[in-house]
PDB file of C-alpha atoms in Angstrom:
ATOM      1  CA  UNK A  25      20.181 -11.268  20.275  1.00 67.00           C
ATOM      2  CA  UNK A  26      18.271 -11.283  16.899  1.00 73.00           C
ATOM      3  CA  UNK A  27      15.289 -13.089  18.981  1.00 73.00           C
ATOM      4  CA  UNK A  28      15.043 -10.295  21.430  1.00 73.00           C
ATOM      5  CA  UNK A  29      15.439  -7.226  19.098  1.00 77.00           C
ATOM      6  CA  UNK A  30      12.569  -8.679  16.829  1.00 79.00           C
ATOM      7  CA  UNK A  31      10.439  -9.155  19.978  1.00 77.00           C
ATOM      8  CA  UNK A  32      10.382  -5.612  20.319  1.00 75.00           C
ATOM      9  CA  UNK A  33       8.698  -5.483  16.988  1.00 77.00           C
ATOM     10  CA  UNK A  34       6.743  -8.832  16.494  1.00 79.00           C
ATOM     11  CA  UNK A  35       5.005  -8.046  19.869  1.00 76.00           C
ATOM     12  CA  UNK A  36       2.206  -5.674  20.294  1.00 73.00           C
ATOM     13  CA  UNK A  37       2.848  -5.098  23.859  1.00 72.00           C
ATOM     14  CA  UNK A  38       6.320  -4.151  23.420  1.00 71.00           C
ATOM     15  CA  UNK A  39       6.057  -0.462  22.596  1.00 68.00           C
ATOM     16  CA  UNK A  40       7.784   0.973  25.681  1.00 68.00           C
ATOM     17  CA  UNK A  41      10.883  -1.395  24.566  1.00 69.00           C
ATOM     18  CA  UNK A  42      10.724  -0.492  21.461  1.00 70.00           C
ATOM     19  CA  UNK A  43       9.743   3.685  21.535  1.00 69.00           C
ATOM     20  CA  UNK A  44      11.072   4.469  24.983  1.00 65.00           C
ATOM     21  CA  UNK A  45      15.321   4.721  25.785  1.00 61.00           C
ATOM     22  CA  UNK A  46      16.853   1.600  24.813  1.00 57.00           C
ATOM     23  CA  UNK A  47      18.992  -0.891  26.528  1.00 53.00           C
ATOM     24  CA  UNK A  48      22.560  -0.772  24.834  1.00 45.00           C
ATOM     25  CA  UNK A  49      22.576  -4.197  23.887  1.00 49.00           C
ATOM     26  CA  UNK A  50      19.805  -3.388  21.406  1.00 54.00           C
ATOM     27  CA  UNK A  51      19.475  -0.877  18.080  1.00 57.00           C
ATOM     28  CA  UNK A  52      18.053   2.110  18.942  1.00 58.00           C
ATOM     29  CA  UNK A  53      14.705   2.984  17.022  1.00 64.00           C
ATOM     30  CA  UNK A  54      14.027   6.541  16.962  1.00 66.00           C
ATOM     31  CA  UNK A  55      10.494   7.064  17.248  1.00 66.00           C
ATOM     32  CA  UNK A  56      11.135  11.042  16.154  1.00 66.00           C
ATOM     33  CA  UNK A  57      12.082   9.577  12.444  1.00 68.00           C
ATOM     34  CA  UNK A  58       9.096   7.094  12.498  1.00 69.00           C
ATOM     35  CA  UNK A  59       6.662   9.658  13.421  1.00 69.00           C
ATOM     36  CA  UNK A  60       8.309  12.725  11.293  1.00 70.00           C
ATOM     37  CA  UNK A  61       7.577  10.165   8.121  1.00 69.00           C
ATOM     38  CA  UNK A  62       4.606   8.396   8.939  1.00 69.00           C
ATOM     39  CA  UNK A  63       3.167   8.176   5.535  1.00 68.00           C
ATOM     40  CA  UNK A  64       6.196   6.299   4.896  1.00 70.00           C
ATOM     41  CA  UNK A  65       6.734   3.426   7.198  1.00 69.00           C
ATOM     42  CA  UNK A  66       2.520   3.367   7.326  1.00 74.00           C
ATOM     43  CA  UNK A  67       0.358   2.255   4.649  1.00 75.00           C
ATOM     44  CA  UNK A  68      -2.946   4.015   4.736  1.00 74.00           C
ATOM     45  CA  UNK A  69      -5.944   1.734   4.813  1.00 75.00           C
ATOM     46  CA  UNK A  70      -9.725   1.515   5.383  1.00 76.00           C
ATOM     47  CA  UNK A  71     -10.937   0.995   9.521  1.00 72.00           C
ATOM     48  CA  UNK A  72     -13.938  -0.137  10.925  1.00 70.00           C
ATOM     49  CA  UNK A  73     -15.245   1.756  13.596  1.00 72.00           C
ATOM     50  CA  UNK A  74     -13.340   3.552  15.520  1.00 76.00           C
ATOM     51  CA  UNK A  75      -9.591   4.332  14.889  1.00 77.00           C
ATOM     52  CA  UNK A  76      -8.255   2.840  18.035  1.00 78.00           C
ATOM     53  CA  UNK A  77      -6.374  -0.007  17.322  1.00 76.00           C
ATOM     54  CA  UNK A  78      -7.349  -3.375  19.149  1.00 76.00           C
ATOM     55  CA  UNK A  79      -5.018  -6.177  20.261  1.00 70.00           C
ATOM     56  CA  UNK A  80      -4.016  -8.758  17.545  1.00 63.00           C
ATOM     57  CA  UNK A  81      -3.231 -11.467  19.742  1.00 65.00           C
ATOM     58  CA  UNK A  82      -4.634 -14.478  19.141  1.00 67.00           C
ATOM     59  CA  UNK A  83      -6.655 -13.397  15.783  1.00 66.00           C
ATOM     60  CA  UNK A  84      -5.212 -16.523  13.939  1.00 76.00           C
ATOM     61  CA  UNK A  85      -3.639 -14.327  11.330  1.00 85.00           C
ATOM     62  CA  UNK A  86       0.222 -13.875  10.825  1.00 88.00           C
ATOM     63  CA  UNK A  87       3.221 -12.660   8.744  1.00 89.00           C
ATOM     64  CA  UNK A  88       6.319 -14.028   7.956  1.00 89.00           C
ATOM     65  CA  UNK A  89       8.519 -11.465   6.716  1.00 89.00           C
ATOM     66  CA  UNK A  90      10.998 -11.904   3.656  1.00 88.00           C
ATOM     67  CA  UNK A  91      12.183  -9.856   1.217  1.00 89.00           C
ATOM     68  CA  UNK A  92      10.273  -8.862  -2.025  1.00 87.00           C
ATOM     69  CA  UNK A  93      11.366 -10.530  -4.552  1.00 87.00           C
ATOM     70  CA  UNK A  94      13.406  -7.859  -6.098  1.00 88.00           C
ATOM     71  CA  UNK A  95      15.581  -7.347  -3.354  1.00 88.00           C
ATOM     72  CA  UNK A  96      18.995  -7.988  -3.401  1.00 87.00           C
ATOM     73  CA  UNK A  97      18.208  -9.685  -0.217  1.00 89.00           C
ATOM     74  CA  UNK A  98      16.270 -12.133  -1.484  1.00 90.00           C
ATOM     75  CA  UNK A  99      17.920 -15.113  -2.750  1.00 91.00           C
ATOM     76  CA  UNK A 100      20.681 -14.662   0.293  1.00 90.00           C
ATOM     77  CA  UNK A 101      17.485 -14.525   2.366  1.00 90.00           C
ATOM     78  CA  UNK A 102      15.910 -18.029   1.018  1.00 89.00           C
ATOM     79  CA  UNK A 103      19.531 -19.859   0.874  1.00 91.00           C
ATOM     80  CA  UNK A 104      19.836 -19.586   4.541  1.00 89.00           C
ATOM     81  CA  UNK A 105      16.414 -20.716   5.298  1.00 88.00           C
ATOM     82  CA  UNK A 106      16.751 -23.549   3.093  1.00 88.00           C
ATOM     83  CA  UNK A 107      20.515 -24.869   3.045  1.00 89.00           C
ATOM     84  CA  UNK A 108      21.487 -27.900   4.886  1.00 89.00           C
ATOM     85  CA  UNK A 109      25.342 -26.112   5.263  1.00 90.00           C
ATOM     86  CA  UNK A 110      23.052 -23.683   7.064  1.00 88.00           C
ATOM     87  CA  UNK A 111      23.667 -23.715  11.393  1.00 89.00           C
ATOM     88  CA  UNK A 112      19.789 -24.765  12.453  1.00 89.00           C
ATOM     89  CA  UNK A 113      20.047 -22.038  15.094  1.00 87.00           C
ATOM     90  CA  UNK A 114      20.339 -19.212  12.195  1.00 87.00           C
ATOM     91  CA  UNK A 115      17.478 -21.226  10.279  1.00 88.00           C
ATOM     92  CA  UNK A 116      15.142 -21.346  13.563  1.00 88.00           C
ATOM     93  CA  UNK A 117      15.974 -17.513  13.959  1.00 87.00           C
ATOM     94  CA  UNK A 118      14.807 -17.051  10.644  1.00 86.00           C
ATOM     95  CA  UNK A 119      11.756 -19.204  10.748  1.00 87.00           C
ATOM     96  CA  UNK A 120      10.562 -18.181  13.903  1.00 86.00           C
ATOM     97  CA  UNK A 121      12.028 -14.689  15.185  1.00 87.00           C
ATOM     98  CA  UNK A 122      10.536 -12.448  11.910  1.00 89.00           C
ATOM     99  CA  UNK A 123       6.345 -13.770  12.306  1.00 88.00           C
ATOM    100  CA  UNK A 124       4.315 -10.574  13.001  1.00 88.00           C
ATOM    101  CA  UNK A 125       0.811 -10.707  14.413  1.00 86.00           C
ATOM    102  CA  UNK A 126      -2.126  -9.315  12.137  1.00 86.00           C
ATOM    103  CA  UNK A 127      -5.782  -8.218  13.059  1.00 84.00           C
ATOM    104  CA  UNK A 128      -8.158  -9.658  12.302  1.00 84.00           C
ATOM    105  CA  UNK A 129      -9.835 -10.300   8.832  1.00 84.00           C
ATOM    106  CA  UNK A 130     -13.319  -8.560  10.209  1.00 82.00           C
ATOM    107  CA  UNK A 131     -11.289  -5.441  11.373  1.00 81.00           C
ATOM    108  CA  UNK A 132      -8.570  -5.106   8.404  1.00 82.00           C
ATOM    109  CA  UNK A 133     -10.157  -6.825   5.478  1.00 84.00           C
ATOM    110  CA  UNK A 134      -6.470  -6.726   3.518  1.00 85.00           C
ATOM    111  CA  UNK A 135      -3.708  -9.078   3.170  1.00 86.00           C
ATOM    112  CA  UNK A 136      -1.927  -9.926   6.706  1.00 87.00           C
ATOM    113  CA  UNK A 137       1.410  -7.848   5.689  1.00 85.00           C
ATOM    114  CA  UNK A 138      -1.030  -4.471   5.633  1.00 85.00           C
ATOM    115  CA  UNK A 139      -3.018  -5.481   8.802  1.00 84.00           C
ATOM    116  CA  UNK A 140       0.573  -5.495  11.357  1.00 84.00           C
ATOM    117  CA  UNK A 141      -0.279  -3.056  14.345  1.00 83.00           C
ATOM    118  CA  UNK A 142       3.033  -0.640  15.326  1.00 80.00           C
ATOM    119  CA  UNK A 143       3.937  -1.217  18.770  1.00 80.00           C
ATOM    120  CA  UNK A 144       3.574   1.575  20.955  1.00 76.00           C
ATOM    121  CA  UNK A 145       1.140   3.460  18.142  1.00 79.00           C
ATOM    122  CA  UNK A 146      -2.408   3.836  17.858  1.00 77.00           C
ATOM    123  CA  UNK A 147      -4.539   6.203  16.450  1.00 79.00           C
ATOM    124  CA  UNK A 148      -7.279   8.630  17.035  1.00 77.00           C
ATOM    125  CA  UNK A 149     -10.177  10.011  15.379  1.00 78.00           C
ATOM    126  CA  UNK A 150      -9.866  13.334  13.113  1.00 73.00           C
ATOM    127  CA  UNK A 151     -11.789  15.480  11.162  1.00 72.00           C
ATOM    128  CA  UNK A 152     -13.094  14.619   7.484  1.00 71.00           C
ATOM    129  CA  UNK A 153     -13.182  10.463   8.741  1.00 74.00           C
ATOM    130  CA  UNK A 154      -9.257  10.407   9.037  1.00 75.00           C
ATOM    131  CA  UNK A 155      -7.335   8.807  11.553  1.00 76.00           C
ATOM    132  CA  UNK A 156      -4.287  10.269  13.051  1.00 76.00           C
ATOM    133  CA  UNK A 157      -1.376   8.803  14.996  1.00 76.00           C
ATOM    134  CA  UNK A 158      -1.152   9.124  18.707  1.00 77.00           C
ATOM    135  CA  UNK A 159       1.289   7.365  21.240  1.00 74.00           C
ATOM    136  CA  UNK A 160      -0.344   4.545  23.252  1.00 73.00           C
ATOM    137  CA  UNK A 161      -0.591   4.676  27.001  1.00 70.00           C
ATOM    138  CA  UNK A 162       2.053   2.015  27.704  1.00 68.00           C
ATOM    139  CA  UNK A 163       4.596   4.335  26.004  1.00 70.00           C
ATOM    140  CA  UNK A 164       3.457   7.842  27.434  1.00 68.00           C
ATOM    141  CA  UNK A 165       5.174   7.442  30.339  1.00 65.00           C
ATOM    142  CA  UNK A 166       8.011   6.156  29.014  1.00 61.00           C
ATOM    143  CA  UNK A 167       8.772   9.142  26.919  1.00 65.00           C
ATOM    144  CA  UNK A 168       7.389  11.653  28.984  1.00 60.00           C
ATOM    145  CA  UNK A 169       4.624  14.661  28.200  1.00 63.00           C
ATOM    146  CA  UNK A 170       6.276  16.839  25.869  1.00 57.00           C
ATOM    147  CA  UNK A 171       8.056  14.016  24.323  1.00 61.00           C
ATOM    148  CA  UNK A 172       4.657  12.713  23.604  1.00 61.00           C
ATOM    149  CA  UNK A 173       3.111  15.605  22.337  1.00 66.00           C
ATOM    150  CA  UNK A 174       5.737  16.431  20.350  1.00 60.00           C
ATOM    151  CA  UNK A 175       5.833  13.165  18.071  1.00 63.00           C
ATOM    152  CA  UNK A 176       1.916  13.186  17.466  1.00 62.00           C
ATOM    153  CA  UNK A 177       2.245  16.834  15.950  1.00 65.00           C
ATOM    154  CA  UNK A 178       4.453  15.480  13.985  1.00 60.00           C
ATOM    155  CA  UNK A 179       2.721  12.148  12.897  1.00 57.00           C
ATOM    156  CA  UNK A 180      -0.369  14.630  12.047  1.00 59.00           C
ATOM    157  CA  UNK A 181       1.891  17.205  10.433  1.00 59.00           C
ATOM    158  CA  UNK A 182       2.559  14.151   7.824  1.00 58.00           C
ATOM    159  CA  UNK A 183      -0.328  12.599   7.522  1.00 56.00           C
ATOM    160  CA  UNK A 184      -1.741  16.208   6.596  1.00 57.00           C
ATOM    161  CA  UNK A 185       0.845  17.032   4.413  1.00 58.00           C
ATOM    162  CA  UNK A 186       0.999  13.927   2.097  1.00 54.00           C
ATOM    163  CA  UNK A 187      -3.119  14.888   1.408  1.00 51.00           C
ATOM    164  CA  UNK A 188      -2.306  18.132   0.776  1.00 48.00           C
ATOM    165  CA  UNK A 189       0.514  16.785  -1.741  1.00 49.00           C
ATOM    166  CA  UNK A 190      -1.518  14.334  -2.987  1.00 51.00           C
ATOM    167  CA  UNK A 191      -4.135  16.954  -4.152  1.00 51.00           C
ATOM    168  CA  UNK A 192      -1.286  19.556  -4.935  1.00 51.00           C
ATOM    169  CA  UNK A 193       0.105  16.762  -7.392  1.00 56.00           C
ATOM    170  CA  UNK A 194      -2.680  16.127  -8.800  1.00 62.00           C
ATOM    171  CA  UNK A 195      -3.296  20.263  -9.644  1.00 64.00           C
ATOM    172  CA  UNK A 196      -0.335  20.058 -10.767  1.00 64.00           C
ATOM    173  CA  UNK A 197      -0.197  17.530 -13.648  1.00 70.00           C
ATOM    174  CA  UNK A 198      -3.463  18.386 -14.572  1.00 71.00           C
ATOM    175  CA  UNK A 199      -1.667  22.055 -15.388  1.00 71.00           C
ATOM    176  CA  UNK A 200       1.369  20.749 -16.881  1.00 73.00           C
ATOM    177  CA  UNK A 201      -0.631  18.712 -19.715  1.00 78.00           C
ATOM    178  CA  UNK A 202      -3.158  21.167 -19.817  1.00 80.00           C
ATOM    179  CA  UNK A 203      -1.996  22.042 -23.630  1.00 83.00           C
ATOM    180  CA  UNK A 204      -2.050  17.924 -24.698  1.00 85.00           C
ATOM    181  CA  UNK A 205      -5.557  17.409 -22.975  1.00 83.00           C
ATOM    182  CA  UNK A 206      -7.136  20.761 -25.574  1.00 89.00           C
ATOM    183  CA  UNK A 207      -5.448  19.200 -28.238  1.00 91.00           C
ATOM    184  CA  UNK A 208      -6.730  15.848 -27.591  1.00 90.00           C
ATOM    185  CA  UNK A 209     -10.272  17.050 -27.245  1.00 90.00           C
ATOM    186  CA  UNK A 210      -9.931  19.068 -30.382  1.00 91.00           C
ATOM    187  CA  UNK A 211      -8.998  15.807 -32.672  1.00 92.00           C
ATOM    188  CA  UNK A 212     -11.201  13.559 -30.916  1.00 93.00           C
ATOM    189  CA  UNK A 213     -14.310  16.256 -31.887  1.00 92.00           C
ATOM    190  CA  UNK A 214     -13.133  16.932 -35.161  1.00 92.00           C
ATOM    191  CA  UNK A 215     -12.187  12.742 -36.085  1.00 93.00           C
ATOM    192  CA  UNK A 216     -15.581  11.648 -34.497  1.00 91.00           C
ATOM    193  CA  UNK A 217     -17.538  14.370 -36.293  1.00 91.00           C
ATOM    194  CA  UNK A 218     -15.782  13.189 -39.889  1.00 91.00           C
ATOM    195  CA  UNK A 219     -16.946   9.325 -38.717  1.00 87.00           C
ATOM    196  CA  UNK A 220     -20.145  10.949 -38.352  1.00 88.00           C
ATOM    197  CA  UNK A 221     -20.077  12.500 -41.779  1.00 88.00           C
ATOM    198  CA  UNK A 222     -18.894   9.710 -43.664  1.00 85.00           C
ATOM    199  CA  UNK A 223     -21.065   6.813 -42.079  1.00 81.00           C
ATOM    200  CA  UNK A 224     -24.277   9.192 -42.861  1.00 82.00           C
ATOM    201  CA  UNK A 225     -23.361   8.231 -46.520  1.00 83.00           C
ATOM    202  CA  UNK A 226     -21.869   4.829 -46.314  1.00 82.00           C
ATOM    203  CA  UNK A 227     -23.787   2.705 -44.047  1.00 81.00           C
ATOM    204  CA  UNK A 228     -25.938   1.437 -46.780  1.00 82.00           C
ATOM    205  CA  UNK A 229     -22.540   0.245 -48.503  1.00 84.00           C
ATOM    206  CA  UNK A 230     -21.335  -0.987 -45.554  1.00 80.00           C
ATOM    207  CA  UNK A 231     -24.480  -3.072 -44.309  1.00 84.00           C
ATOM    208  CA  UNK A 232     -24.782  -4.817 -48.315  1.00 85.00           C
ATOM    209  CA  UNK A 233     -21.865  -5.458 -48.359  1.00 87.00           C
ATOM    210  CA  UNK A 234     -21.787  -7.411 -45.000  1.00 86.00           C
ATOM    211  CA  UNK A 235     -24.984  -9.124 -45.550  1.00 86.00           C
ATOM    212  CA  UNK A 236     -23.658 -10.269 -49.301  1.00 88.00           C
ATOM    213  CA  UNK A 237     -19.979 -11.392 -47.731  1.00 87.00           C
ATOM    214  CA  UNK A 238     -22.138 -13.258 -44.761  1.00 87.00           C
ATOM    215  CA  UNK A 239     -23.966 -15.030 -47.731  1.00 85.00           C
ATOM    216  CA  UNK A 240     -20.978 -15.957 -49.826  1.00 85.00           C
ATOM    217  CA  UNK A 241     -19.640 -17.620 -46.572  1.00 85.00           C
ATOM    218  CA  UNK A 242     -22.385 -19.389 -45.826  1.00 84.00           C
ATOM    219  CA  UNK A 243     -22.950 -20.563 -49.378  1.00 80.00           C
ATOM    220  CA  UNK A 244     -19.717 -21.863 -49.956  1.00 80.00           C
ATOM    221  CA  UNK A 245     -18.404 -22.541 -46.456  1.00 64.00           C
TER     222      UNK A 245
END
């Protein structure tokens, strides 16, 4: 059912039902393809404190999901929440099967959409004031010990790699417009130097002039 599959994601305690073997009557989530990507189903923010993440239940703060307003989705999306051809169970499933639980404003100072905990992930401290993924105890025994320790090497295999191509990028495009940057400085020397030049000689003009069309105004405005 659409209610139980999205209970496996709308609750925090449902990680083992979500990350460990699932039943057949639900999609399977592959926790290898979350964690081999996790700078792309995670959005990096700031944490307070420590990188463990606490429980969001009860925090007051919550999510309704629909599309962005670009997607194709969208307008399909909002007609069956809205039409009165549509069967009220779809529009209850809608309404009340896709809210997700945010922390708190004090721990996750963002909008509720960036402040949804993963079931069955948390985090732990690393070097430099980073936080890296880690598999939360509920789910450890689900998967087993090598499972586990397989899927945080990679979660911190990705999180390391999208710095390191995130500074690499950076190199990068500094290098490749290396040529337009000289030439920019080079006119922006020589132009500000001629301003220079020029304004050493004509800020008398400039100043009479300004003061006499200032008067002309005045007199005959």
């Amino acid at each position: 059912t659409v209610a139980g599959s999205m209970k496996r994601l709308t609750d925090p305690s449902a990680g083992a039902s979500l990350l460990g073997p699932s039943k057949a009557i639900y999609t399977s989530v592959s926790p290898d393809a979350i964690f081999r990507e996790m700078t792309k189903y995670f959005i990096p923010t700031c944490f307070k404190g420590s990188c463990a993440v606490p429980v969001a239940n009860n925090t007051g703060r919550n999510f309704t999901y629909r599309p962005d307003p670009d997607s194709k989705f969208r307008v399909a999306w909002d007609s069956l929440l809205t039409s009165a051809s549509t069967p009220t169970a779809i529009q209850q499933a809608i309404a009340q099967n896709f809210v997700f639980q945010a922390l708190a404003r004090d721990i996750c100072p963002y909008g509720e959409r960036y402040c949804i905990p993963m079931p069955g992930v948390n985090f732990t401290e690393a070097p430099n004031d980073y936080c890296v993924p880690k598999i939360d105890s509920g789910v450890a025994s689900a998967l087993g010990a090598s499972a586990v320790s397989a899927l945080e090497g990679l979660g911190s295999v990705s999180v390391a790699e999208n710095g390191a191509d995130g500074l690499g990028g950076l190199v990068g495009e500094v290098l490749a417009t290396i040529d337009a940057f000289i030439i920019v400085c080079f006119w922006s020397f020589m132009i500000g130097l001629v301003f220079m030049i020029l304004l050493r000689f004509l800020v008398g003009c400039f100043v009479w002039c300004s003061l006499w069309l200032v008067g002309v105004l005045l007199f005959f405005g």
